């Protein structure tokens, strides 16, 4: 029988517990609810990384809203962005009536979001803002400033709560730092 593999063996340390994540999301939900009073909020989740965050965040917002999803790919299997962003699944509604809030798991080089902002702004929505659960400001290469940030983190590769390495670890309920030997 093959030796059983435990996801937890690949985690160096826990960075945010389930409870800490819940507190962050609830704080962000309150801010967004306040800022979007009387607006026509469309939360756009950038899949797949933001799926867990999106599901929690939308329930922490008390104003009426719509949701939609986009799939963009830039990473492949590595831990660094390739810089080439591709829209794999696009929104298929006119955006003129909406106040867009892009929901991302993590802002790293910024290449993904700067490209996405350009594409979405060109479609003439009332407004576009960025909400990211995590931000690694040290690693920024493109000019992007998030409007809502859950937590700033140092330069380490993290997984869990939707964030993956090579498609795995998204189902961890907490966020942890991946052991470097896993992707070395
Ligand atoms: P950027 O274009 O470099 O800002 O890339 C952002 C995307 O890279 C995120 O949406 C994630 O999918 C991925 N990413 C960046 N850093 C991490 C990390 O530490 N863990 C998991 N995914 C990451
Ligand atoms: Mg990813």
XYZ file of N, CA and C and ligand atoms in Angstrom:
576
model
N 0.842 -1.206 0.000
C 0.000 0.000 0.000
C 0.876 1.256 0.000
N 0.488 2.245 -0.815
C 1.279 3.484 -0.887
C 1.227 4.225 0.441
N 2.307 4.863 0.771
C 2.372 5.611 2.029
C 1.410 6.805 1.939
N 0.664 7.042 2.985
C -0.334 8.095 2.936
C 0.312 9.474 3.047
N -0.199 10.404 2.212
C 0.389 11.737 2.199
C -0.531 12.688 2.953
N 0.047 13.401 3.893
C -0.732 14.339 4.683
C -0.359 15.772 4.276
N -1.372 16.545 3.883
C -1.122 17.942 3.464
C -0.398 18.738 4.547
N -0.722 18.438 5.785
C -0.160 19.220 6.899
C 1.351 19.074 7.010
N 1.889 17.945 6.499
C 3.348 17.747 6.526
C 4.084 18.751 5.644
N 3.374 19.350 4.698
C 4.015 20.286 3.769
C 3.957 21.740 4.249
N 3.338 21.944 5.401
C 3.170 23.306 5.913
C 4.245 23.607 6.956
N 4.950 24.717 6.748
C 6.010 25.121 7.678
C 5.429 25.719 8.951
N 4.508 26.665 8.791
C 3.845 27.241 9.949
C 2.503 27.833 9.549
N 1.630 27.908 10.523
C 0.320 28.502 10.292
C 0.470 30.015 10.386
N -0.094 30.733 9.413
C 0.044 32.189 9.400
C -1.240 32.859 9.880
N -2.384 32.319 9.465
C -3.686 32.825 9.911
C -4.578 31.644 10.258
N -5.100 31.646 11.467
C -6.025 30.596 11.873
C -7.392 30.870 11.231
N -8.229 29.842 11.279
C -9.615 29.971 10.835
C -10.314 31.168 11.475
N -10.081 31.325 12.764
C -10.733 32.402 13.522
C -10.202 33.769 13.091
N -8.899 33.845 12.864
C -8.316 35.117 12.409
C -8.844 35.494 11.030
N -8.986 34.493 10.173
C -9.520 34.751 8.832
C -10.960 35.253 8.920
N -11.726 34.636 9.794
C -13.132 35.043 9.952
C -13.226 36.488 10.435
N -12.330 36.877 11.333
C -12.339 38.251 11.854
C -11.961 39.245 10.753
N -10.973 38.892 9.954
C -10.543 39.752 8.835
C -11.693 39.943 7.848
N -12.323 38.836 7.478
C -13.396 38.889 6.480
C -14.590 39.685 7.008
N -14.886 39.533 8.263
C -16.035 40.246 8.809
C -15.756 41.758 8.857
N -14.526 42.126 9.177
C -14.130 43.549 9.139
C -14.245 44.098 7.710
N -13.781 43.341 6.739
C -13.837 43.801 5.344
C -15.286 43.922 4.878
N -16.112 42.990 5.284
C -17.534 43.007 4.920
C -18.221 44.258 5.446
N -17.862 44.656 6.660
C -18.441 45.879 7.237
C -18.011 47.111 6.448
N -16.743 47.188 6.096
C -16.233 48.336 5.316
C -16.932 48.429 3.963
N -17.034 47.279 3.294
C -17.647 47.253 1.964
C -19.132 47.607 2.050
N -19.813 47.072 3.035
C -21.246 47.372 3.214
C -21.463 48.875 3.362
N -20.602 49.507 4.131
C -20.708 50.943 4.372
C -20.449 51.718 3.081
N -19.377 51.358 2.385
C -18.964 52.110 1.192
C -19.917 51.931 0.007
N -20.630 50.836 -0.027
C -21.476 50.554 -1.197
C -22.959 50.783 -0.929
N -23.286 51.539 0.117
C -24.690 51.877 0.358
C -25.231 52.633 -0.856
N -26.369 52.220 -1.361
C -27.007 52.929 -2.477
C -26.342 52.714 -3.831
N -25.332 51.869 -3.875
C -24.674 51.619 -5.161
C -25.180 50.303 -5.749
N -24.668 49.988 -6.926
C -25.089 48.758 -7.595
C -23.887 47.812 -7.667
N -23.634 47.164 -6.533
C -22.401 46.380 -6.362
C -22.421 45.061 -7.127
N -21.367 44.877 -7.922
C -21.135 43.584 -8.580
C -19.773 43.075 -8.106
N -19.811 42.018 -7.314
C -18.564 41.421 -6.836
C -18.083 40.403 -7.866
N -16.877 40.623 -8.363
C -16.317 39.730 -9.378
C -15.172 38.937 -8.772
N -15.414 37.664 -8.618
C -14.409 36.789 -8.021
C -13.473 36.268 -9.102
N -12.184 36.401 -8.833
C -11.194 35.876 -9.773
C -10.839 34.457 -9.329
N -11.336 33.510 -10.124
C -11.161 32.098 -9.772
C -9.759 31.619 -10.119
N -9.290 30.555 -9.499
C -10.020 29.803 -8.495
C -9.667 30.260 -7.078
N -8.534 30.951 -6.975
C -7.979 31.264 -5.647
C -8.923 31.981 -4.693
N -9.840 32.813 -5.239
C -10.655 33.617 -4.331
C -11.978 32.949 -3.961
N -12.158 31.701 -4.334
C -13.486 31.079 -4.164
C -13.929 30.991 -2.703
N -13.024 30.664 -1.814
C -13.388 30.516 -0.399
C -13.616 31.901 0.224
N -12.705 32.808 -0.081
C -12.818 34.193 0.393
C -14.118 34.819 -0.104
N -14.415 34.673 -1.364
C -15.630 35.230 -1.974
C -16.883 34.709 -1.263
N -16.911 33.419 -1.044
C -18.095 32.809 -0.416
C -18.326 33.386 0.984
N -17.241 33.606 1.718
C -17.375 34.178 3.057
C -17.646 35.680 3.005
N -16.912 36.365 2.130
C -17.038 37.833 2.062
C -18.437 38.271 1.641
N -19.008 37.598 0.638
C -20.326 38.040 0.175
C -21.376 37.901 1.281
N -21.168 36.944 2.166
C -22.120 36.786 3.273
C -21.847 37.752 4.416
N -20.693 38.427 4.362
C -20.372 39.438 5.369
C -20.798 40.833 4.920
N -21.290 40.932 3.660
C -21.780 42.208 3.139
C -23.287 42.238 3.323
N -23.802 43.338 3.877
C -25.226 43.408 4.208
C -26.037 44.191 3.180
N -25.371 44.768 2.178
C -26.071 45.497 1.103
C -26.432 44.518 -0.022
N -27.441 44.868 -0.840
C -27.768 44.012 -1.982
C -26.589 43.985 -2.954
N -26.360 42.850 -3.585
C -25.237 42.752 -4.525
C -25.478 41.644 -5.531
N -24.702 41.701 -6.609
C -24.678 40.601 -7.579
C -23.268 40.038 -7.579
N -23.143 38.811 -8.061
C -21.806 38.212 -8.149
C -21.569 37.675 -9.558
N -20.313 37.617 -9.902
C -19.931 36.968 -11.146
C -18.499 36.463 -10.996
N -18.075 35.702 -11.983
C -16.771 35.038 -11.876
C -15.962 35.205 -13.136
N -14.661 35.301 -12.945
C -13.746 35.283 -14.082
C -12.656 34.261 -13.782
N -12.128 33.679 -14.830
C -10.956 32.824 -14.662
C -9.828 33.442 -15.470
N -8.746 33.736 -14.794
C -7.556 34.198 -15.500
C -6.425 33.262 -15.127
N -5.535 33.060 -16.061
C -4.426 32.192 -15.713
C -3.129 32.888 -16.077
N -2.153 32.744 -15.181
C -0.849 33.329 -15.463
C 0.263 32.461 -14.907
N -0.084 31.585 -13.996
C 0.962 30.928 -13.224
C 1.488 29.611 -13.747
N 0.624 28.787 -14.288
C 1.045 27.429 -14.580
C 1.322 26.741 -13.269
N 2.377 26.003 -13.193
C 2.623 25.179 -12.009
C 3.584 25.832 -11.006
N 4.193 26.934 -11.404
C 5.259 27.509 -10.580
C 4.768 28.358 -9.429
N 5.686 29.051 -8.752
C 5.320 29.935 -7.654
C 5.518 31.403 -8.043
N 5.924 31.662 -9.260
C 6.090 33.043 -9.737
C 5.243 33.236 -10.980
N 4.703 34.461 -11.151
C 3.867 34.716 -12.304
C 4.697 34.715 -13.583
N 4.094 34.234 -14.646
C 4.789 34.216 -15.928
C 4.728 35.595 -16.576
N 3.826 36.440 -16.059
C 3.669 37.774 -16.631
C 2.685 37.802 -17.785
N 2.353 36.644 -18.296
C 1.391 36.570 -19.389
C 0.040 36.200 -18.798
N -0.908 37.133 -18.885
C -2.220 36.901 -18.288
C -3.204 36.560 -19.390
N -3.977 35.528 -19.159
C -4.935 35.096 -20.165
C -6.325 35.023 -19.521
N -7.347 35.578 -20.178
C -8.710 35.442 -19.671
C -9.270 34.120 -20.188
N -9.507 33.211 -19.288
C -9.974 31.873 -19.645
C -11.502 31.838 -19.616
N -12.089 32.552 -18.652
C -13.545 32.701 -18.575
C -13.854 34.163 -18.316
N -14.686 34.745 -19.167
C -14.969 36.177 -19.077
C -16.383 36.422 -18.540
N -16.639 37.655 -18.098
C -17.988 38.075 -17.741
C -18.747 38.223 -19.040
N -20.053 37.953 -19.027
C -20.778 38.124 -20.285
C -21.996 39.021 -20.154
N -21.846 40.063 -19.272
C -22.925 41.047 -19.141
C -22.326 42.441 -19.340
N -23.166 43.405 -19.797
C -22.672 44.783 -19.899
C -22.406 45.336 -18.494
N -21.354 46.145 -18.338
C -20.935 46.564 -16.993
C -21.310 48.006 -16.653
N -21.905 48.727 -17.616
C -22.148 50.164 -17.426
C -22.944 50.511 -16.165
N -23.835 49.605 -15.765
C -24.714 49.908 -14.626
C -24.095 49.563 -13.277
N -22.917 48.977 -13.309
C -22.403 48.398 -12.063
C -21.214 49.121 -11.443
N -21.147 49.015 -10.118
C -19.954 49.366 -9.352
C -19.230 48.056 -9.073
N -18.120 47.885 -9.774
C -17.398 46.604 -9.724
C -16.447 46.524 -8.549
N -16.466 45.382 -7.905
C -15.465 45.118 -6.879
C -14.790 43.797 -7.260
N -13.521 43.891 -7.630
C -12.774 42.692 -8.004
C -12.286 42.021 -6.726
N -12.605 40.752 -6.584
C -12.243 40.021 -5.368
C -11.128 39.028 -5.681
N -9.968 39.271 -5.095
C -8.784 38.452 -5.358
C -8.295 37.790 -4.078
N -7.621 36.688 -4.246
C -7.033 36.031 -3.065
C -5.770 36.748 -2.608
N -4.886 37.051 -3.573
C -3.612 37.628 -3.177
C -3.031 38.485 -4.287
N -2.485 39.614 -3.890
C -1.845 40.538 -4.815
C -0.346 40.408 -4.628
N 0.323 40.002 -5.692
C 1.741 39.675 -5.606
C 2.504 40.648 -6.521
N 2.889 40.242 -7.704
C 3.562 41.169 -8.623
C 2.596 42.262 -9.087
N 1.304 41.946 -9.067
C 0.301 42.905 -9.512
C -0.008 42.790 -10.998
N 0.702 41.922 -11.687
C 0.522 41.815 -13.141
C -0.885 41.357 -13.517
N -1.416 40.396 -12.767
C -2.755 39.889 -13.054
C -3.786 41.009 -12.918
N -3.736 41.718 -11.789
C -4.758 42.739 -11.541
C -4.582 43.987 -12.387
N -3.372 44.362 -12.719
C -3.225 45.566 -13.544
C -3.808 45.301 -14.929
N -3.603 44.095 -15.422
C -4.188 43.719 -16.710
C -5.718 43.676 -16.637
N -6.208 43.058 -15.588
C -7.655 42.932 -15.405
C -8.344 44.290 -15.236
N -7.729 45.178 -14.493
C -8.261 46.527 -14.281
C -8.404 47.258 -15.616
N -7.380 47.113 -16.447
C -7.383 47.774 -17.746
C -8.535 47.255 -18.613
N -8.668 45.939 -18.647
C -9.714 45.305 -19.441
C -11.106 45.720 -18.944
N -11.310 45.708 -17.626
C -12.640 45.990 -17.078
C -12.990 47.472 -17.137
N -12.021 48.332 -16.874
C -12.263 49.791 -16.957
C -12.711 50.183 -18.360
N -12.138 49.527 -19.365
C -12.460 49.848 -20.756
C -13.930 49.548 -21.081
N -14.575 48.752 -20.245
C -15.985 48.415 -20.492
C -16.951 49.409 -19.841
N -16.393 50.439 -19.234
C -17.192 51.556 -18.733
C -18.099 51.320 -17.539
N -17.701 50.556 -16.545
C -18.523 50.438 -15.339
C -18.541 51.768 -14.580
N -19.495 51.940 -13.658
C -19.555 53.181 -12.871
C -18.291 53.371 -12.061
N -17.797 52.279 -11.511
C -16.546 52.345 -10.741
C -15.926 50.956 -10.696
N -14.615 50.912 -10.440
C -13.934 49.619 -10.242
C -13.006 49.752 -9.048
N -13.144 48.821 -8.105
C -12.228 48.787 -6.967
C -11.699 47.368 -6.800
N -10.614 47.291 -6.058
C -9.976 45.998 -5.815
C -10.041 45.636 -4.337
N -10.469 44.398 -4.095
C -10.486 43.870 -2.735
C -9.632 42.607 -2.730
N -8.557 42.615 -1.975
C -7.717 41.426 -1.916
C -7.564 40.956 -0.483
N -7.607 39.651 -0.300
C -7.459 39.126 1.058
C -6.035 39.351 1.552
N -5.058 39.057 0.693
C -3.658 39.234 1.081
C -2.923 40.124 0.094
N -1.940 40.811 0.619
C -1.105 41.667 -0.213
C 0.356 41.440 0.166
N 1.194 41.239 -0.876
C 2.648 41.154 -0.665
C 3.269 42.384 -1.324
N 3.219 43.536 -0.659
C 3.644 44.785 -1.306
C 5.102 44.783 -1.766
N 5.956 44.071 -1.071
C 7.385 44.008 -1.441
C 7.623 43.493 -2.847
N 6.688 42.681 -3.326
C 6.923 41.993 -4.602
C 6.309 42.692 -5.810
N 5.741 43.884 -5.571
C 5.016 44.552 -6.649
C 5.912 44.949 -7.818
N 5.461 44.625 -9.020
C 6.170 45.038 -10.234
C 5.283 45.942 -11.076
N 3.979 45.687 -11.073
C 3.035 46.522 -11.816
C 2.403 47.510 -10.836
N 1.918 48.617 -11.380
C 1.340 49.677 -10.566
C -0.126 49.348 -10.244
N -0.358 48.779 -9.063
C -1.720 48.451 -8.629
C -1.846 48.796 -7.154
N -2.912 49.510 -6.800
C -3.145 49.808 -5.390
C -4.495 49.248 -4.984
N -4.510 48.269 -4.090
C -5.794 47.698 -3.678
C -6.569 48.657 -2.778
N -7.902 48.625 -2.889
C -8.749 49.490 -2.080
C -9.092 48.851 -0.741
N -9.181 47.538 -0.727
C -9.438 46.803 0.520
C -8.405 45.682 0.633
N -7.733 45.631 1.780
C -6.710 44.603 1.990
C -7.001 43.902 3.320
N -7.076 42.568 3.272
C -7.290 41.816 4.496
C -6.069 41.863 5.385
N -4.910 41.505 4.833
C -3.669 41.521 5.598
C -2.477 41.648 4.672
N -1.493 42.439 5.097
C -0.214 42.499 4.364
C 0.669 41.396 4.898
N 1.314 40.698 3.980
C 2.150 39.583 4.422
C 3.544 39.702 3.815
N 4.526 39.107 4.499
C 5.879 39.123 3.952
C 5.991 38.185 2.753
N 7.139 38.221 2.089
C 7.335 37.428 0.892
C 7.566 35.955 1.226
N 6.475 35.212 1.266
C 6.561 33.753 1.470
C 5.435 33.159 0.644
N 5.555 31.923 0.238
C 4.478 31.321 -0.540
C 3.480 30.674 0.402
N 2.244 31.145 0.354
C 1.225 30.662 1.280
C 0.155 29.844 0.561
N -0.453 28.953 1.302
C -1.525 28.112 0.758
C -2.651 27.981 1.779
N -3.800 27.521 1.284
C -4.954 27.290 2.147
C -6.011 28.358 1.954
N -7.233 28.110 2.413
C -8.349 29.049 2.307
C -8.490 29.507 0.841
N -8.369 28.575 -0.080
C -8.506 28.869 -1.504
C -7.186 28.977 -2.246
N -6.129 29.340 -1.546
C -4.825 29.515 -2.211
C -4.160 28.161 -2.429
N -3.545 28.038 -3.611
C -3.002 26.738 -3.984
C -1.513 26.787 -4.268
N -0.924 25.621 -4.274
C 0.327 25.398 -4.984
C 0.072 24.226 -5.929
N 0.278 24.454 -7.225
C 0.049 23.428 -8.241
C -1.336 22.781 -8.088
N -2.318 23.632 -7.758
C -3.695 23.162 -7.687
C -4.111 22.503 -6.381
N -3.164 22.327 -5.468
C -3.468 21.636 -4.213
C -3.487 22.606 -3.013
N -3.957 22.100 -1.898
C -3.996 22.780 -0.587
C -5.112 23.816 -0.462
N -5.954 23.977 -1.482
C -6.989 25.010 -1.410
C -7.975 24.737 -0.288
N -8.123 23.465 0.051
C -9.136 23.075 1.041
C -8.663 23.158 2.481
N -7.445 23.610 2.715
C -7.046 23.815 4.110
C -7.880 24.957 4.689
N -8.441 24.790 5.877
C -9.294 25.841 6.426
C -8.520 27.030 6.998
N -7.206 26.906 7.140
C -6.366 28.005 7.630
C -5.395 28.381 6.510
N -4.566 29.413 6.757
C -3.536 29.789 5.785
C -2.171 29.513 6.383
N -1.355 28.792 5.623
C -0.031 28.443 6.124
C 1.050 28.716 5.096
N 2.297 28.782 5.584
C 3.445 28.949 4.701
C 3.869 27.563 4.230
N 4.013 27.433 2.906
C 4.415 26.150 2.346
C 5.912 25.950 2.566
N 6.305 24.746 2.941
C 7.736 24.453 3.096
C 8.433 24.643 1.758
N 9.518 25.421 1.712
C 10.198 25.675 0.435
C 10.596 24.393 -0.298
N 10.910 23.330 0.435
C 11.330 22.097 -0.261
C 10.204 21.484 -1.095
N 8.960 21.885 -0.809
C 7.851 21.349 -1.593
C 7.890 21.861 -3.042
N 8.329 23.108 -3.231
C 8.364 23.645 -4.603
C 9.780 23.846 -5.126
N 10.773 23.431 -4.340
C 12.173 23.596 -4.781
C 12.482 22.677 -5.962
P 0.348 38.525 -9.506
O -0.064 38.732 -10.910
O 1.817 38.223 -9.387
O -0.068 39.626 -8.566
O -0.310 37.161 -9.096
C -1.412 37.037 -8.320
C -1.864 35.591 -8.335
O -0.750 34.724 -8.085
C -2.845 35.285 -7.236
O -4.150 35.452 -7.667
C -2.516 33.850 -6.889
O -3.257 32.978 -7.704
C -1.055 33.686 -7.213
N -0.181 33.795 -6.013
C 0.685 34.775 -5.717
N 1.304 34.554 -4.537
C 0.783 33.405 -4.064
C 0.989 32.651 -2.857
O 1.786 32.993 -1.943
N 0.271 31.507 -2.743
C -0.615 31.091 -3.694
N -0.857 31.779 -4.819
C -0.157 32.915 -5.007
Mg -3.309 30.637 -7.946
